[in-house]
Coordinates of C-alpha atoms and ligand atoms in Angstrom, one line a residue:
M1 CA -25.2 -34.2 43.6
Q2 CA -27.4 -31.4 42.6
V3 CA -24.7 -28.9 43.3
T4 CA -22.2 -30.8 41.2
A5 CA -24.8 -30.9 38.3
Q6 CA -25.2 -27.2 38.6
I7 CA -21.5 -26.6 38.5
L8 CA -21.1 -28.8 35.5
E9 CA -23.9 -27.2 33.6
P10 CA -22.3 -24.9 31.0
F11 CA -23.1 -21.2 30.9
L12 CA -25.3 -20.1 28.0
Y13 CA -22.4 -18.5 26.2
E14 CA -20.3 -21.7 26.5
R15 CA -23.1 -23.7 25.1
I16 CA -23.3 -21.4 22.1
A17 CA -19.6 -21.4 21.7
G18 CA -19.7 -25.2 21.7
K19 CA -22.3 -25.1 18.9
I20 CA -20.1 -23.0 16.7
S21 CA -17.0 -25.0 17.5
D22 CA -18.9 -28.2 16.4
L23 CA -19.8 -26.5 13.1
I24 CA -16.1 -25.7 12.6
E25 CA -15.0 -29.2 13.5
K26 CA -17.4 -30.8 11.2
G27 CA -16.3 -28.5 8.3
T28 CA -19.8 -26.9 8.0
L29 CA -17.9 -23.6 8.7
R30 CA -14.6 -23.7 6.8
P31 CA -11.4 -21.7 7.5
G32 CA -11.8 -18.2 6.2
E33 CA -15.6 -18.3 6.2
K34 CA -17.7 -15.8 8.1
V35 CA -19.4 -16.9 11.3
P36 CA -23.1 -16.0 11.6
S37 CA -23.3 -12.4 12.7
V38 CA -23.8 -11.5 16.3
R39 CA -27.3 -10.1 15.6
R40 CA -28.4 -13.2 13.6
M41 CA -27.2 -15.6 16.3
S42 CA -28.9 -13.5 19.0
N43 CA -32.2 -13.8 17.1
Q44 CA -31.7 -17.4 16.3
E45 CA -30.8 -18.5 19.8
Q46 CA -33.1 -16.0 21.5
V47 CA -30.4 -14.7 23.8
S48 CA -28.9 -11.3 24.2
I49 CA -26.2 -9.8 22.0
S50 CA -23.8 -9.7 24.9
T51 CA -24.1 -13.4 25.4
I52 CA -23.3 -14.1 21.8
L53 CA -20.4 -11.7 22.0
Q54 CA -19.1 -13.5 25.1
A55 CA -19.3 -16.8 23.1
Y56 CA -17.4 -15.3 20.2
F57 CA -14.8 -13.8 22.5
L58 CA -14.3 -17.3 24.0
L59 CA -13.9 -18.8 20.6
E60 CA -11.5 -16.1 19.7
D61 CA -9.4 -16.8 22.9
R62 CA -9.4 -20.5 21.9
G63 CA -8.0 -19.5 18.5
L64 CA -10.9 -20.8 16.5
I65 CA -12.3 -17.5 15.1
E66 CA -11.0 -14.0 14.7
A67 CA -12.6 -10.6 14.5
R68 CA -11.9 -8.6 11.4
P69 CA -12.3 -4.8 11.4
Q70 CA -15.8 -3.7 10.5
S71 CA -16.6 -7.1 9.0
G72 CA -17.5 -9.5 11.8
F73 CA -16.0 -12.8 13.0
Y74 CA -14.4 -15.4 10.7
V75 CA -13.2 -19.0 11.2
R76 CA -9.4 -18.7 11.6
L77 CA -7.3 -20.0 8.7
K78 CA -5.5 -23.1 9.9
P79 CA -2.6 -21.9 11.9
R80 CA 0.1 -22.7 9.5
A81 CA 3.5 -21.1 9.1
L82 CA 3.4 -18.3 6.6
P83 CA 5.2 -19.2 3.3
P84 CA 8.9 -18.2 3.3
E85 CA 10.0 -14.7 2.2
P86 CA 11.4 -13.9 -1.2
A87 CA 15.1 -13.3 -1.4
T88 CA 16.9 -10.1 -2.4
S89 CA 16.5 -9.5 -6.2
H90 CA 19.4 -9.7 -8.6
P91 CA 18.6 -7.8 -11.8
P92 CA 21.4 -7.6 -14.4
A93 CA 23.4 -4.4 -14.0
L94 CA 22.3 -2.8 -17.3
A95 CA 20.9 0.6 -17.9
S96 CA 18.1 0.3 -20.4
R97 CA 15.4 2.2 -22.2
V98 CA 12.0 1.4 -20.8
N99 CA 9.3 0.1 -23.0
I100 CA 6.5 -0.8 -20.7
S101 CA 3.7 1.6 -21.2
E102 CA 1.7 -0.6 -23.6
L103 CA 1.8 -3.6 -21.2
I104 CA 0.8 -1.3 -18.3
A105 CA -2.0 0.4 -20.2
N106 CA -3.5 -3.0 -21.1
I107 CA -3.4 -4.2 -17.6
H108 CA -4.4 -1.0 -16.0
D109 CA -8.0 -1.1 -17.3
A110 CA -8.5 -4.5 -15.8
V111 CA -6.9 -3.4 -12.6
L112 CA -9.5 -0.5 -12.2
D113 CA -12.5 -2.4 -13.5
P114 CA -15.2 -2.3 -10.7
E115 CA -16.5 -5.7 -11.9
M116 CA -13.3 -7.4 -10.9
V117 CA -12.2 -8.6 -7.5
P118 CA -9.8 -5.7 -6.9
L119 CA -6.5 -7.3 -6.1
G120 CA -4.6 -5.6 -8.9
G121 CA -4.3 -1.9 -8.3
A122 CA -2.8 -0.3 -5.2
V123 CA -6.0 1.6 -4.8
P124 CA -7.1 2.0 -1.1
G125 CA -10.3 0.0 -0.2
E126 CA -13.2 2.4 -0.2
E127 CA -13.9 1.6 3.4
M128 CA -10.5 3.0 4.2
L129 CA -11.1 6.5 2.9
P130 CA -12.7 9.2 5.1
V131 CA -15.5 9.8 2.6
R132 CA -18.1 11.2 4.8
K133 CA -15.8 13.6 6.5
L134 CA -14.4 14.7 3.2
N135 CA -17.8 15.3 1.7
R136 CA -18.8 17.4 4.7
I137 CA -15.7 19.5 4.4
L138 CA -16.0 19.9 0.6
A139 CA -19.7 20.9 1.0
S140 CA -18.8 23.5 3.6
L141 CA -15.9 24.8 1.6
S142 CA -18.0 25.2 -1.5
R143 CA -20.9 26.9 0.4
N144 CA -18.5 29.4 1.8
A145 CA -16.1 29.8 -1.1
D146 CA -15.3 33.3 -2.1
I147 CA -13.8 34.4 -5.4
T148 CA -10.2 33.5 -4.4
T149 CA -11.2 29.8 -4.5
H150 CA -12.0 30.2 -8.2
L151 CA -9.0 32.2 -9.3
Y152 CA -5.5 31.0 -10.0
A153 CA -3.6 30.0 -6.8
P154 CA 0.1 30.5 -6.2
V155 CA 2.1 28.0 -8.3
Q156 CA 3.7 26.6 -5.2
G157 CA 0.3 25.7 -3.8
T158 CA -2.1 27.2 -1.3
P159 CA -0.3 28.5 1.9
E160 CA -2.8 26.6 4.2
L161 CA -1.9 23.3 2.7
R162 CA 1.8 23.9 2.7
H163 CA 1.7 25.0 6.3
Q164 CA -0.1 21.8 7.3
I165 CA 2.3 19.6 5.3
A166 CA 5.3 21.4 6.9
R167 CA 3.8 21.0 10.4
R168 CA 3.6 17.2 9.9
S169 CA 7.1 17.0 8.5
I170 CA 8.3 17.0 12.2
D171 CA 7.0 13.4 12.4
Q172 CA 9.0 12.5 9.3
G173 CA 12.2 13.7 11.1
C174 CA 12.4 17.0 9.1
S175 CA 11.7 20.6 9.9
L176 CA 10.3 21.9 6.6
T177 CA 8.6 25.2 6.2
G178 CA 5.8 26.0 3.8
D179 CA 8.3 27.8 1.6
D180 CA 10.2 24.5 1.1
I181 CA 7.2 22.8 -0.4
V182 CA 5.6 22.8 -3.9
T183 CA 2.2 21.1 -4.0
T184 CA 1.6 18.9 -7.0
F185 CA -1.1 17.0 -8.9
G186 CA -0.6 13.8 -6.9
C187 CA 2.7 12.1 -6.1
T188 CA 3.0 11.3 -9.8
E189 CA 3.4 14.9 -10.8
A190 CA 5.9 15.4 -7.9
V191 CA 8.1 12.6 -9.1
N192 CA 7.8 13.7 -12.7
L193 CA 8.8 17.3 -11.9
C194 CA 11.7 16.2 -9.7
L195 CA 13.1 13.8 -12.4
R196 CA 12.9 16.6 -15.0
A197 CA 14.6 19.0 -12.6
V198 CA 17.6 16.8 -12.1
A199 CA 17.9 14.8 -15.3
S200 CA 17.3 15.0 -19.1
Q201 CA 16.5 12.7 -22.0
G202 CA 19.0 9.8 -22.3
D203 CA 20.1 10.0 -18.6
T204 CA 20.3 7.0 -16.4
I205 CA 18.1 6.8 -13.3
A206 CA 18.9 4.1 -10.6
V207 CA 15.7 2.5 -9.3
E208 CA 14.9 -0.4 -6.9
S209 CA 14.2 -3.7 -8.5
P210 CA 11.3 -4.4 -8.6
T211 CA 9.9 -0.9 -8.6
Y212 CA 6.6 0.9 -8.8
Y213 CA 5.5 0.7 -12.4
G214 CA 4.4 4.4 -12.5
F215 CA 8.1 5.3 -12.1
L216 CA 9.0 3.2 -15.1
Q217 CA 6.2 4.9 -17.1
I218 CA 7.6 8.4 -16.2
I219 CA 11.1 7.4 -17.0
E220 CA 9.9 6.0 -20.4
S221 CA 7.9 9.1 -21.2
L222 CA 10.9 11.3 -20.4
K223 CA 13.1 9.1 -22.6
M224 CA 15.5 8.3 -19.8
K225 CA 17.0 5.0 -18.9
A226 CA 16.3 2.8 -15.9
L227 CA 19.1 1.0 -14.0
E228 CA 17.6 -1.6 -11.8
I229 CA 19.5 -2.2 -8.5
P230 CA 19.2 -5.3 -6.3
T231 CA 16.7 -4.7 -3.5
S232 CA 15.9 -6.6 -0.3
P233 CA 12.2 -7.2 0.5
K234 CA 13.1 -6.3 4.1
S235 CA 15.3 -3.3 4.0
G236 CA 15.2 -1.9 0.5
I237 CA 17.8 -1.0 -2.1
C238 CA 21.2 -2.7 -1.6
L239 CA 23.8 0.0 -0.9
D240 CA 26.8 -2.1 -2.0
A241 CA 25.2 -2.8 -5.4
L242 CA 24.2 0.9 -5.7
E243 CA 27.7 2.0 -5.0
A244 CA 29.1 -0.4 -7.6
A245 CA 26.5 0.8 -10.1
L246 CA 27.5 4.5 -9.4
R247 CA 31.1 3.6 -10.2
K248 CA 30.2 1.9 -13.5
H249 CA 27.3 4.0 -14.8
P250 CA 26.8 7.7 -15.3
V251 CA 23.7 7.7 -12.9
K252 CA 22.0 11.1 -12.9
A253 CA 19.5 10.4 -10.1
C254 CA 18.3 7.7 -7.7
L255 CA 14.6 7.2 -7.3
V256 CA 13.4 5.1 -4.3
T257 CA 10.5 4.4 -1.9
P258 CA 12.3 3.6 1.4
N259 CA 9.1 3.4 3.6
F260 CA 6.9 0.5 2.7
H261 CA 8.0 0.1 -0.8
N262 CA 5.6 -0.7 -3.6
P263 CA 5.5 -3.7 -4.4
L264 CA 7.9 -5.2 -1.8
G265 CA 6.7 -3.5 1.3
A266 CA 10.4 -3.1 2.4
L267 CA 11.2 -0.6 5.2
M268 CA 14.7 0.8 5.1
P269 CA 16.2 1.1 8.6
D270 CA 17.4 4.6 9.7
H271 CA 21.1 3.8 9.6
K272 CA 20.7 2.6 6.0
K273 CA 18.7 5.8 5.1
K274 CA 21.6 7.8 6.5
N275 CA 24.2 5.8 4.6
L276 CA 22.2 6.1 1.4
V277 CA 21.9 9.9 1.7
E278 CA 25.6 10.2 2.5
L279 CA 26.6 8.0 -0.4
L280 CA 24.6 9.9 -3.0
S281 CA 25.7 13.2 -1.6
R282 CA 29.3 12.2 -1.9
K283 CA 28.7 11.2 -5.5
N284 CA 26.7 14.3 -6.2
V285 CA 23.7 12.3 -7.3
P286 CA 20.3 13.7 -6.3
L287 CA 18.0 11.3 -4.3
I288 CA 14.3 11.4 -5.2
E289 CA 12.4 9.9 -2.3
D290 CA 8.8 8.8 -2.6
D291 CA 7.2 8.6 0.9
I292 CA 3.6 8.0 -0.2
Y293 CA 3.1 5.0 2.2
G294 CA 5.2 6.4 5.1
E295 CA 2.1 7.1 7.3
L296 CA 0.8 3.6 6.9
H297 CA 3.1 1.9 9.4
F298 CA 1.5 -1.0 11.4
D299 CA 3.3 -0.5 14.7
G300 CA 5.4 2.0 16.6
E301 CA 6.4 5.4 15.4
R302 CA 6.0 6.7 11.9
P303 CA 9.4 5.9 10.1
K304 CA 11.7 8.8 9.3
V305 CA 12.3 9.8 5.7
C306 CA 15.8 9.9 4.0
K307 CA 15.4 13.7 3.9
A308 CA 15.7 13.7 7.7
F309 CA 19.4 12.8 7.2
D310 CA 20.0 15.3 4.4
R311 CA 22.6 17.8 5.3
N312 CA 23.2 19.1 1.7
D313 CA 19.7 19.7 0.4
N314 CA 20.3 16.8 -2.0
V315 CA 17.0 14.9 -1.3
L316 CA 13.8 15.7 -3.3
L317 CA 11.1 14.3 -1.0
C318 CA 7.7 13.5 -2.7
A319 CA 4.4 12.3 -1.3
S320 CA 0.6 12.6 -1.6
Y321 CA -2.6 12.0 0.2
S322 CA -3.8 9.5 -2.5
K323 CA -3.4 6.5 -0.2
S324 CA -4.9 8.0 3.0
I325 CA -7.5 10.6 2.0
S326 CA -8.5 10.4 -1.6
P327 CA -6.7 9.4 -4.8
S328 CA -9.2 11.6 -6.8
L329 CA -8.4 14.9 -5.1
R330 CA -4.9 14.6 -6.7
V331 CA -3.2 16.4 -3.8
G332 CA 0.5 15.7 -3.7
W333 CA 3.6 17.6 -2.8
T334 CA 7.4 17.8 -3.0
A335 CA 10.1 19.3 -0.9
P336 CA 12.8 19.4 -3.6
G337 CA 15.7 20.9 -1.5
K338 CA 18.2 22.8 -3.6
Y339 CA 16.1 22.1 -6.8
L340 CA 13.2 24.2 -5.5
Q341 CA 13.4 26.9 -8.2
Q342 CA 13.7 24.4 -11.1
V343 CA 10.7 22.4 -9.7
K344 CA 8.6 25.6 -9.4
Q345 CA 9.5 26.6 -12.9
L346 CA 8.5 23.2 -14.3
K347 CA 5.3 23.2 -12.2
L348 CA 4.3 26.5 -13.9
T349 CA 4.5 25.0 -17.3
N350 CA 3.1 21.7 -16.3
T351 CA -0.1 22.6 -14.5
L352 CA 0.2 26.4 -13.8
S353 CA -2.1 26.4 -10.7
P354 CA -3.3 23.9 -8.1
V355 CA -7.0 23.1 -7.6
T356 CA -7.7 25.3 -4.6
L357 CA -10.8 23.4 -3.4
S358 CA -8.9 20.0 -3.2
Q359 CA -6.0 21.6 -1.4
L360 CA -8.2 23.4 1.1
A361 CA -10.1 20.2 1.8
V362 CA -6.9 18.3 2.5
A363 CA -5.6 21.2 4.6
E364 CA -8.8 21.1 6.7
I365 CA -8.6 17.4 7.3
L366 CA -5.0 17.7 8.4
K367 CA -5.8 20.7 10.6
S368 CA -9.0 19.4 12.2
G369 CA -7.2 16.6 14.1
G370 CA -9.4 13.9 12.6
Y371 CA -6.6 12.8 10.3
D372 CA -4.5 11.1 13.0
H373 CA -7.5 9.2 14.3
H374 CA -8.4 8.1 10.8
L375 CA -4.7 7.0 10.2
R376 CA -4.8 4.9 13.4
R377 CA -8.0 3.2 12.2
I378 CA -6.7 2.3 8.8
R379 CA -3.3 1.3 10.0
R380 CA -4.9 -1.2 12.3
A381 CA -7.1 -2.5 9.5
Y382 CA -4.2 -2.8 7.0
S383 CA -2.0 -4.6 9.6
S384 CA -4.6 -7.3 10.1
L385 CA -5.7 -7.5 6.5
V386 CA -2.1 -8.0 5.2
Q387 CA -1.8 -10.8 7.8
I388 CA -5.0 -12.4 6.7
F389 CA -4.1 -12.3 3.0
A390 CA -0.7 -13.8 3.7
Q391 CA -2.2 -16.6 5.7
A392 CA -4.8 -17.3 3.0
I393 CA -1.9 -17.4 0.4
G394 CA -0.1 -19.9 2.7
Q395 CA -3.3 -22.0 2.8
Y396 CA -4.3 -22.0 -0.8
F397 CA -1.2 -21.5 -2.9
P398 CA 1.1 -24.5 -3.8
E399 CA 4.3 -25.4 -2.1
G400 CA 7.2 -23.2 -3.3
T401 CA 5.2 -19.9 -3.1
K402 CA 6.9 -17.1 -1.2
V403 CA 5.4 -14.0 0.3
T404 CA 6.7 -10.7 1.7
R405 CA 6.2 -9.5 5.3
P406 CA 5.5 -5.8 5.1
E407 CA 5.4 -3.7 8.2
G408 CA 3.2 -1.0 6.6
G409 CA 1.3 -0.2 3.4
Y410 CA -1.2 -2.7 2.0
V411 CA 0.4 -4.7 -0.8
L412 CA 1.9 -8.2 -0.8
W413 CA 4.5 -9.4 -3.3
V414 CA 4.1 -13.1 -4.0
E415 CA 6.8 -15.1 -5.7
L416 CA 5.2 -18.1 -7.3
P417 CA 7.0 -21.4 -8.1
S418 CA 9.5 -20.6 -10.9
S419 CA 7.6 -22.5 -13.6
V420 CA 4.5 -20.3 -13.3
D421 CA 4.1 -17.5 -15.8
S422 CA 2.2 -14.6 -14.0
M423 CA 1.1 -13.1 -17.3
E424 CA -0.7 -16.4 -18.0
L425 CA -2.1 -16.3 -14.4
Y426 CA -3.2 -12.7 -15.0
R427 CA -5.2 -13.7 -18.1
K428 CA -6.8 -16.7 -16.4
A429 CA -7.6 -14.7 -13.3
R430 CA -9.1 -12.0 -15.5
E431 CA -11.5 -14.6 -17.1
Q432 CA -12.6 -15.4 -13.5
K433 CA -13.1 -11.6 -12.9
I434 CA -10.1 -11.3 -10.6
S435 CA -7.6 -8.6 -11.2
I436 CA -3.9 -9.0 -10.2
A437 CA -0.8 -7.1 -11.0
P438 CA 1.7 -9.4 -12.8
G439 CA 5.4 -9.1 -11.8
S440 CA 6.7 -7.9 -15.2
M441 CA 5.0 -4.6 -14.7
F442 CA 7.5 -3.7 -12.0
S443 CA 10.7 -4.1 -14.0
A444 CA 12.1 -2.2 -17.0
K445 CA 13.4 -5.5 -18.4
Q446 CA 10.1 -7.2 -17.5
H447 CA 11.8 -9.6 -15.0
Y448 CA 9.7 -11.2 -12.2
R449 CA 7.6 -13.3 -14.6
N450 CA 6.8 -15.6 -11.7
C451 CA 5.7 -12.9 -9.3
I452 CA 2.4 -11.0 -8.6
R453 CA 1.5 -8.1 -6.4
L454 CA -1.8 -8.3 -4.5
N455 CA -3.7 -5.4 -3.0
C456 CA -4.8 -6.2 0.6
S457 CA -6.7 -3.0 1.3
H458 CA -10.3 -4.3 1.1
L459 CA -12.2 -5.7 4.0
W460 CA -11.9 -9.5 4.1
S461 CA -15.0 -11.2 2.7
D462 CA -16.1 -14.5 1.2
R463 CA -15.5 -13.0 -2.2
L464 CA -11.9 -12.3 -1.4
N465 CA -11.4 -15.6 0.3
D466 CA -12.8 -17.3 -2.9
A467 CA -10.6 -15.2 -5.1
I468 CA -7.4 -16.2 -3.2
F469 CA -8.5 -19.8 -3.3
T470 CA -9.1 -19.5 -7.1
L471 CA -5.7 -17.8 -7.6
G472 CA -4.1 -20.7 -5.7
R473 CA -5.9 -23.3 -7.8
L474 CA -5.0 -21.5 -11.1
T475 CA -1.3 -21.3 -9.9
S476 CA -1.3 -25.1 -9.2
E477 CA -2.8 -25.8 -12.6
L478 CA -0.2 -23.6 -14.4
M479 CA 2.6 -25.5 -12.5
R480 CA 1.4 -28.8 -14.0
K481 CA 1.3 -27.4 -17.6
Ligands
PLP1 C1 5.0 4.3 -4.8 C2 3.9 5.1 -5.4 N1 4.2 6.4 -5.8 C3 3.2 7.1 -6.4 C4 2.0 6.6 -6.6 C5 0.9 7.5 -7.3 O1 0.5 8.5 -6.4 P1 -0.6 9.6 -6.8 O2 -1.9 8.9 -7.0 O3 -0.6 10.5 -5.7 O4 -0.1 10.2 -8.1 C6 1.7 5.3 -6.3 C7 0.4 4.7 -6.5 O5 0.1 3.5 -6.5 C8 2.7 4.5 -5.6 O6 2.5 3.3 -5.2

């Protein structure tokens, strides 16, 4: 008898796991809420940290809680199928002047306001940047800087940085040399210079639809026209539609983000990249490729770039370290293929010389080997954060909501039921101190009125959980209007 009683007696960690699962069952701890920290439970229950960890691992195995990177354990959102995915877009095949800067300027302030829950801008969460390492490198570089750091640097950029970028191009499927590269003031300057190198005022640029609003602003400022092309949230720009558009319109360049598109998260498969490069080369239309999110893949190998399939030097590849190291260093680059001389020339009149200290700091991070470790850490975090956000949207948003399934990057594109005006949602969310990016920002013709883009790069917290809950409630209210 006694033996049986001993066998049936639960282990300490099982007893603690039982306590927590009771709290979840009774609703004291709700889905998405944080479970008491391991240390707090250990003090409260007067047991060791490892016993609490064992209890939490058991609950994790049972699917009741989940660990979130650098944040602790949370009650799992009810296992519910994610909302369906949005379909391929179908913008009208019209080239149009862009008039979007005012809308974006108004929204941009809110997007960057530190008082707001930061779901609007595609700014990396501060925990995702290698701040300490960067500070150490900057301090050491400034301490040891000689006069060359303070003079003009070569217009093409510091050789150290170009060498490091070229070295990493092997992972992109290319074999660039430092001489192929021009460093720029962020990816924004790279795209700006490339567009100016291949097209002029009044020319038509084919873009994905939706597209990153920064591209639309550049196209507007250069007085060019945007031609929005249907785009799949899974595999990017539709080649049939692009080919038809090239037959009908005098397209001067095509500007795309094939790896983890902003805002759709789409990843173009290799065979499609190859076909895109060949199609544009046949038609003699330069391809400007933005690969700013290429290193932020959740699984497997880093995806190749279109430039890897470029046999005619027709691809102008652009990227920056704004999403993985620091947006404020403003270190970007382009490998503009046969347009190298034009881009160098434009760079000279645009910014003359790079900021040497920023460039040396990035070169040092790339060289020291810490960069790949850092990338692995943030890729893991983004993968789980995007999943958590998508589940929370499934939980809190009304029936009829759709959400993308990115395989990299950190933004989600949410299609709300068609009656919901995302500008109205944006205003109401702003009153609640939540920033979101309304869909109209991502289209020259301000389509996607019922869509929003959400930034999922911040560590999950009660504040974020409440913000998604509030957005879901506001969306339901707007549906009933
Ligand atoms: C696709 C894309 N390209 C370029 C940029 C801007 O890059 P940078 O800050 O390096 O100028 C962004 C920023 O959100 C982006 O999403």
